[in-house]
mmCIF file of C-alpha atoms in Angstrom:
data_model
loop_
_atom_site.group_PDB
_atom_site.id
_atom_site.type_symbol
_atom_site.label_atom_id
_atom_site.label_comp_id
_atom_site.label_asym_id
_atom_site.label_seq_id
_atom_site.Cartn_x
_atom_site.Cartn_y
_atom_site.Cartn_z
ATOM 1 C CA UNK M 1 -29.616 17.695 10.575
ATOM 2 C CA UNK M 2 -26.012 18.799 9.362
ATOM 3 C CA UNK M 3 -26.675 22.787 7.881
ATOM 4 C CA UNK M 4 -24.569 23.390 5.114
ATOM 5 C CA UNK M 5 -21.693 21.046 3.313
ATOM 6 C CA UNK M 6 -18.267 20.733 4.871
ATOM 7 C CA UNK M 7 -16.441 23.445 3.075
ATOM 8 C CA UNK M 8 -14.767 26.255 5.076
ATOM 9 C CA UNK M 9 -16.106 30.072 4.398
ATOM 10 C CA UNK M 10 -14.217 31.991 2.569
ATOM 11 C CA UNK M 11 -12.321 28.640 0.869
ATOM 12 C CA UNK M 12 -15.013 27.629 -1.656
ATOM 13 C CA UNK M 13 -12.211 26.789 -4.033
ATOM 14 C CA UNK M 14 -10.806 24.038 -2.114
ATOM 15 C CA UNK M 15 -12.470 20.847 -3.020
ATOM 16 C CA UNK M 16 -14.426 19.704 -0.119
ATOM 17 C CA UNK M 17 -13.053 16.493 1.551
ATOM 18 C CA UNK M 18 -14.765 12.602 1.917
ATOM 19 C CA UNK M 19 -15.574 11.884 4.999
ATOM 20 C CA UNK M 20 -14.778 8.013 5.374
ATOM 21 C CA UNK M 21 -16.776 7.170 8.814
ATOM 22 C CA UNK M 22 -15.556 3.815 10.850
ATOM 23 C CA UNK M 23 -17.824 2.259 12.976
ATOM 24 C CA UNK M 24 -16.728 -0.265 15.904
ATOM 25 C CA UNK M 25 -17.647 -3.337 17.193
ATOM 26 C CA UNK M 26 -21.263 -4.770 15.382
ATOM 27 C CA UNK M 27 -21.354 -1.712 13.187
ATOM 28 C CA UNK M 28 -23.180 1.906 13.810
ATOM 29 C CA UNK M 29 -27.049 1.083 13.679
ATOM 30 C CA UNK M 30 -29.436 3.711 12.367
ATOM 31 C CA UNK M 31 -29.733 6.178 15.513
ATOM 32 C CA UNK M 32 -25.831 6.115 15.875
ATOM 33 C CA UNK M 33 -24.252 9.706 15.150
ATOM 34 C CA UNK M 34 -22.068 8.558 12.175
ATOM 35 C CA UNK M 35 -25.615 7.396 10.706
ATOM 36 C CA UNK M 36 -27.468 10.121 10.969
ATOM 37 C CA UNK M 37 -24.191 12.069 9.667
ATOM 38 C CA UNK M 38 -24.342 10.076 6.744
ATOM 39 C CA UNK M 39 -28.053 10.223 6.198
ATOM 40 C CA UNK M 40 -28.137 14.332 6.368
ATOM 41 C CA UNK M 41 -24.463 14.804 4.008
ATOM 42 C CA UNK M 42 -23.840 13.569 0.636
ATOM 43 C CA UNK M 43 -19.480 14.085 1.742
ATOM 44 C CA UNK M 44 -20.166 10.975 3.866
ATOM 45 C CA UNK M 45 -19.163 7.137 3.197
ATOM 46 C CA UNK M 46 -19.369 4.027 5.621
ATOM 47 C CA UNK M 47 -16.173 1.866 4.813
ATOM 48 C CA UNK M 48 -17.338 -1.663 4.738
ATOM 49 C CA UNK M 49 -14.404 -3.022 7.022
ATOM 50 C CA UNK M 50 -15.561 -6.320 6.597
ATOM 51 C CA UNK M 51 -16.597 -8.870 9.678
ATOM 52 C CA UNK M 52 -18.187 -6.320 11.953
ATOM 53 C CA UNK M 53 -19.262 -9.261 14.636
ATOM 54 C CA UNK M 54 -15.732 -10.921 14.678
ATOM 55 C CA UNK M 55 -13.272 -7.779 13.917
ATOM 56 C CA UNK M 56 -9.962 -9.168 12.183
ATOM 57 C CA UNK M 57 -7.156 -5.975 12.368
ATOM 58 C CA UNK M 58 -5.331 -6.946 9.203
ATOM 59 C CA UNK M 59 -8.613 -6.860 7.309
ATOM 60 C CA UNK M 60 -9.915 -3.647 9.215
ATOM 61 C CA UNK M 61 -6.407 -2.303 8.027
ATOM 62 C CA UNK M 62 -6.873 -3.476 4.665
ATOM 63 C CA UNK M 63 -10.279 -2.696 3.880
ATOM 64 C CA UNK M 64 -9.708 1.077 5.151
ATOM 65 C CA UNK M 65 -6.261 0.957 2.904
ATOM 66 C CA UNK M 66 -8.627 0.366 0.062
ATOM 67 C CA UNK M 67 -11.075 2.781 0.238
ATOM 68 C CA UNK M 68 -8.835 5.503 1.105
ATOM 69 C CA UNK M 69 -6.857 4.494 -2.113
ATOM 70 C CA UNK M 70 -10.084 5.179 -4.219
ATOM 71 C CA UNK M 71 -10.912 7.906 -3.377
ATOM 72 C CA UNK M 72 -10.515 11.359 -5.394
ATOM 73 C CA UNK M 73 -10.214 13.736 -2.865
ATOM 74 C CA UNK M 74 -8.662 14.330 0.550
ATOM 75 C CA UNK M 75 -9.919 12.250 3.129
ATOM 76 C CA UNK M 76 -11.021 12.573 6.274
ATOM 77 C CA UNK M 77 -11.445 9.824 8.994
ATOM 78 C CA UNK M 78 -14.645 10.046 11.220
ATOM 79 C CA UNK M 79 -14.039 7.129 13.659
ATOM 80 C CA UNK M 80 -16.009 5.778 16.512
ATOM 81 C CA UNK M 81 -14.823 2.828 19.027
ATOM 82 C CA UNK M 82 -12.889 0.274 17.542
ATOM 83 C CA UNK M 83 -12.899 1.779 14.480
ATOM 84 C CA UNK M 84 -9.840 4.516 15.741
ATOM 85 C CA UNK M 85 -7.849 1.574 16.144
ATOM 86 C CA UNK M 86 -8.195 0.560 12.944
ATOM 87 C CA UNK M 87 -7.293 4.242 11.741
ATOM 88 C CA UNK M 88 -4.192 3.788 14.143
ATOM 89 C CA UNK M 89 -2.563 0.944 12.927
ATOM 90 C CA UNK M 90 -3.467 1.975 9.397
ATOM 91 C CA UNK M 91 -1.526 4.818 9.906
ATOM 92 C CA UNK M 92 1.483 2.798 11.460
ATOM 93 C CA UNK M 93 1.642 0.535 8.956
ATOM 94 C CA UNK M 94 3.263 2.971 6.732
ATOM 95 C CA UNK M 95 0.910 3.446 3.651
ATOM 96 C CA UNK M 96 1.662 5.514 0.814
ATOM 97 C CA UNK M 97 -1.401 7.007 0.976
ATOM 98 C CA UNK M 98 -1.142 8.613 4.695
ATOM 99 C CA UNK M 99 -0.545 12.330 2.706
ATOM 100 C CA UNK M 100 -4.000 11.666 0.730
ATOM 101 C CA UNK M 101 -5.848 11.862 5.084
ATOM 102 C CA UNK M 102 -6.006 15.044 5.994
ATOM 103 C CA UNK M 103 -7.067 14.521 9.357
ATOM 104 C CA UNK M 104 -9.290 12.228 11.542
ATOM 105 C CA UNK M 105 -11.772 12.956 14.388
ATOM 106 C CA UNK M 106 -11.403 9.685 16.875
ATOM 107 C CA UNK M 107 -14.275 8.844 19.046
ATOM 108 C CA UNK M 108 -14.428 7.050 22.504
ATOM 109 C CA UNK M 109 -11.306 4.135 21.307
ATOM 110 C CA UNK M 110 -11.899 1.190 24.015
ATOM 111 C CA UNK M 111 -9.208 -0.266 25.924
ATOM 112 C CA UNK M 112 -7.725 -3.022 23.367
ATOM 113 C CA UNK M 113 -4.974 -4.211 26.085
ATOM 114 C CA UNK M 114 -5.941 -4.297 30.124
ATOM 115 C CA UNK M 115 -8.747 -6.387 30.115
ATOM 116 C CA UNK M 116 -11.012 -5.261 27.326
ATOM 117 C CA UNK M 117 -14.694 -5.532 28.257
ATOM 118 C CA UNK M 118 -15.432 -6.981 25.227
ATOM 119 C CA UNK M 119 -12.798 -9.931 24.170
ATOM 120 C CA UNK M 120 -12.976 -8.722 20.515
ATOM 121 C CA UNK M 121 -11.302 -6.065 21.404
ATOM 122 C CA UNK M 122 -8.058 -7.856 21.964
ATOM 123 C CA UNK M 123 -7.494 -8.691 18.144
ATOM 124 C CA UNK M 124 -6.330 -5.050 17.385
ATOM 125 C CA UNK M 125 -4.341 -4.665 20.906
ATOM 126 C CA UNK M 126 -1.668 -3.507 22.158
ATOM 127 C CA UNK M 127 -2.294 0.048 21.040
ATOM 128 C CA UNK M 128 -0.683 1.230 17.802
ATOM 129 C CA UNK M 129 2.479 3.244 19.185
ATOM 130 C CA UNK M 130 3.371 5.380 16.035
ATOM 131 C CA UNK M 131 2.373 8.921 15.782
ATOM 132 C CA UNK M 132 -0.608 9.381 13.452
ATOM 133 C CA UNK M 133 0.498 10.824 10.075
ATOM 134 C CA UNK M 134 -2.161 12.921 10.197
ATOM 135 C CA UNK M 135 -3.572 15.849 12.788
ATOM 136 C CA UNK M 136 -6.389 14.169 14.647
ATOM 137 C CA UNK M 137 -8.877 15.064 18.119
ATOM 138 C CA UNK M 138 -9.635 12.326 20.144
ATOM 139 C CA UNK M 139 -12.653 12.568 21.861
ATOM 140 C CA UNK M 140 -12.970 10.763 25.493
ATOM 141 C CA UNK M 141 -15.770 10.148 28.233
ATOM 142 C CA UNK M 142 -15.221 10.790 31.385
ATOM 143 C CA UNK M 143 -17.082 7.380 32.354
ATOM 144 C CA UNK M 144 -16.869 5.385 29.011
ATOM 145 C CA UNK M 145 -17.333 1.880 30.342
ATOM 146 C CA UNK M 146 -14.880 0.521 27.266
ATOM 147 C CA UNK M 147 -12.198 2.582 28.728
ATOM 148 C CA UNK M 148 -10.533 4.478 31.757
ATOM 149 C CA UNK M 149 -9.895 8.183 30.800
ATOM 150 C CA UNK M 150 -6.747 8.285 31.926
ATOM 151 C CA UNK M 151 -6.580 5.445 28.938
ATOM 152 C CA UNK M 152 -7.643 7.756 26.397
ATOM 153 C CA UNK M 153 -5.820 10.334 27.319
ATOM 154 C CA UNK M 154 -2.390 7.861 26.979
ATOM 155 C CA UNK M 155 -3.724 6.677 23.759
ATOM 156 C CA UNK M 156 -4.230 10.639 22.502
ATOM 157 C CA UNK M 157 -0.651 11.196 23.955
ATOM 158 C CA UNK M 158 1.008 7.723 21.904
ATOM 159 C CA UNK M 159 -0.811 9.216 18.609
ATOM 160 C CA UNK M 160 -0.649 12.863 18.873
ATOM 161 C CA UNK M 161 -3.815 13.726 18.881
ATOM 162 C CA UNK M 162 -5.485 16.862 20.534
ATOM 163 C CA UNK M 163 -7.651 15.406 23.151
ATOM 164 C CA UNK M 164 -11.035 16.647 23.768
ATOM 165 C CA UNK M 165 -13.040 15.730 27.813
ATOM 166 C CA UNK M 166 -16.183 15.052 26.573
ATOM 167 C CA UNK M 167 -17.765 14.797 30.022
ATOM 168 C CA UNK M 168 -19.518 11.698 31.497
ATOM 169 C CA UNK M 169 -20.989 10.754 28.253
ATOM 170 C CA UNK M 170 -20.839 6.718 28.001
ATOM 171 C CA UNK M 171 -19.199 5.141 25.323
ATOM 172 C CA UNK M 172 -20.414 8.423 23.294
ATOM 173 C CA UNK M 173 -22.621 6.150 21.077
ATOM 174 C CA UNK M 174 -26.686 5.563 20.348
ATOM 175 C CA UNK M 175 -27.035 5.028 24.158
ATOM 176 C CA UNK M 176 -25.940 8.231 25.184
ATOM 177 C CA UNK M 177 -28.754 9.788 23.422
ATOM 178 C CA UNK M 178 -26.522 11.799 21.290
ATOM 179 C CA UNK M 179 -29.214 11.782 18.889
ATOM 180 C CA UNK M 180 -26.877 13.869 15.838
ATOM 181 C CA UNK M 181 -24.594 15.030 18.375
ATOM 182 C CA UNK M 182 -24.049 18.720 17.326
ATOM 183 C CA UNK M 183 -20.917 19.067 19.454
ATOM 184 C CA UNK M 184 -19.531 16.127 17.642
ATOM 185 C CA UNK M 185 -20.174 17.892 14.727
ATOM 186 C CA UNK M 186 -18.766 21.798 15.598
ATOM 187 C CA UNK M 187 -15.214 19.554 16.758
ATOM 188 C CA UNK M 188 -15.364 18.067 12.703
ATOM 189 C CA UNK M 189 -15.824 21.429 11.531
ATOM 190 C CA UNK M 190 -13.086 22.703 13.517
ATOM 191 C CA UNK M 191 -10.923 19.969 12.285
ATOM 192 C CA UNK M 192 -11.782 20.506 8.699
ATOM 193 C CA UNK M 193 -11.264 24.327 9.183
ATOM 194 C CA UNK M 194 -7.281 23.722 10.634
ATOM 195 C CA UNK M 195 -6.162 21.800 8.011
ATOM 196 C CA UNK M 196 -8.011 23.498 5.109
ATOM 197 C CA UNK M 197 -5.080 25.803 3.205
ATOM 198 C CA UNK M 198 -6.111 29.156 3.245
ATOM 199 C CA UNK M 199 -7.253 30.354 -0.137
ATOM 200 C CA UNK M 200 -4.704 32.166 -2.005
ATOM 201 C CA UNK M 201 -5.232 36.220 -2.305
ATOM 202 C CA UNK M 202 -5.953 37.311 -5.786
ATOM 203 C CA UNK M 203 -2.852 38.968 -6.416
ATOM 204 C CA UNK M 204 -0.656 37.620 -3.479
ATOM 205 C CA UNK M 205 2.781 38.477 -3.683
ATOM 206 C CA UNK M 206 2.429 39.653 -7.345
ATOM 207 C CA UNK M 207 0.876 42.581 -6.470
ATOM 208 C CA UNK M 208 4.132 44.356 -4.957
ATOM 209 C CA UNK M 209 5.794 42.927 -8.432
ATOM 210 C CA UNK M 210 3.058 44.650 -10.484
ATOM 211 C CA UNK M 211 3.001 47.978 -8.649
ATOM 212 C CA UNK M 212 7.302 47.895 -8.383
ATOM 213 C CA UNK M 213 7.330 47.492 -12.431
ATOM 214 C CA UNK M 214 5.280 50.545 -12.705
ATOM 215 C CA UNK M 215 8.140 52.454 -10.981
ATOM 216 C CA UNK M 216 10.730 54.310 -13.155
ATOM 217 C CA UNK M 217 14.309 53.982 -11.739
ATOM 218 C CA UNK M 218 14.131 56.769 -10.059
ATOM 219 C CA UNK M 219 10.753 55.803 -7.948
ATOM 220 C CA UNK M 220 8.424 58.330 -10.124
ATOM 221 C CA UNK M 221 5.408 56.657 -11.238
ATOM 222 C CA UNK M 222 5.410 56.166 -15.225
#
């Protein structure tokens, strides 16, 4: 069970961000990590992206265009499987709305181009080959059986993400008994505490100002 609300100490000003979560293939079921992160955090929403059995990209790419647009805060993008390639080619489409993401954690994306295991798959290949807009960490297994490694660490490379070994963890789902996955969730909080300004110091610059208008001309304190 998540602790405390995403917000970064010492930055309680700074409104915290939605965390839009994208599920793959068939959807997340109820002992997948992105539901339990749901269940335990109010900052989390499950974009409906539409035909979860028979993935279409451009309505992936529209659906997540849509609920990015209504939302009132910065976003986030919490991603798992084939939902990272819908971030991706979100992203490379160009959208307007690429400053309102603030980041995205990626998780396990499968192989959409050299024979994909699953022939879904192949609607959102080849990989998107823009650079995110955003900062992002992909997260790879070292035997995810959707994907080579070396795989995810190309795709990390095409979209600029900082990638993160995972170890042999499977397709980092419900069947690797990740139960809430607590390491998933220290690499979002690390994400959300890069990109989060830093808050502003009471006086900041003005300080020096104040404390140089109390000088007379001739430096003596008035």
């Amino acid at each position: 069970m998540l602790q405390r609300p995403f917000t970064t100490t010492g930055r309680a000003c700074a409104p915290a961000p939605l965390l839009l979560t994208l599920p793959g293939i068939d959807n997340s079921g109820p002992d997948h990590w992105q539901s339990l992160w749901e269940r335990d955090q109010a900052d989390f929403r499950r974009v409906d992206l539409g035909d979860w059995a028979l993935p279409q990209r451009a309505q992936w790419v529209a659906r997540l265009e849509a609920a990015i647009a209504s939302a009132s805060r910065p976003v986030i993008l919490v991603a798992h499987s084939l939902g990272c390639h819908a971030a991706a080619w979100w992203s490379a489409q160009g959208s307007a709305r690429t400053t309102c993401v603030a980041g995205a954690l990626l998780v396990a994306p499968p192989d959409v181009e050299d024979a994909p295991i699953d022939a879904r798959l192949c609607g959102f290949g080849p990989v998107a080959r823009q650079r995110l807009a955003f900062p992002s960490l992909l997260v790879a297994s070292r035997n995810d059986p959707y994907t080579r490694f070396g795989q995810a660490r190309r795709m990390a490379r095409i979209w600029g993400s900082q990638l993160i070994d995972a170890g042999p963890m499977g397709h980092i789902n419900a069947a690797s008994g990740l139960k809430d996955w607590p390491y998933g969730l220290f690499l979002l909080r690390r994400l959300i505490a890069s990109i989060t300004p830093a808050p502003t110091p009471l006086l900041a610059d003005g300080a020096a100002a104040y404390f140089a208008q109390r000088q007379t001309p001739s430096g003596a304190p008035r």
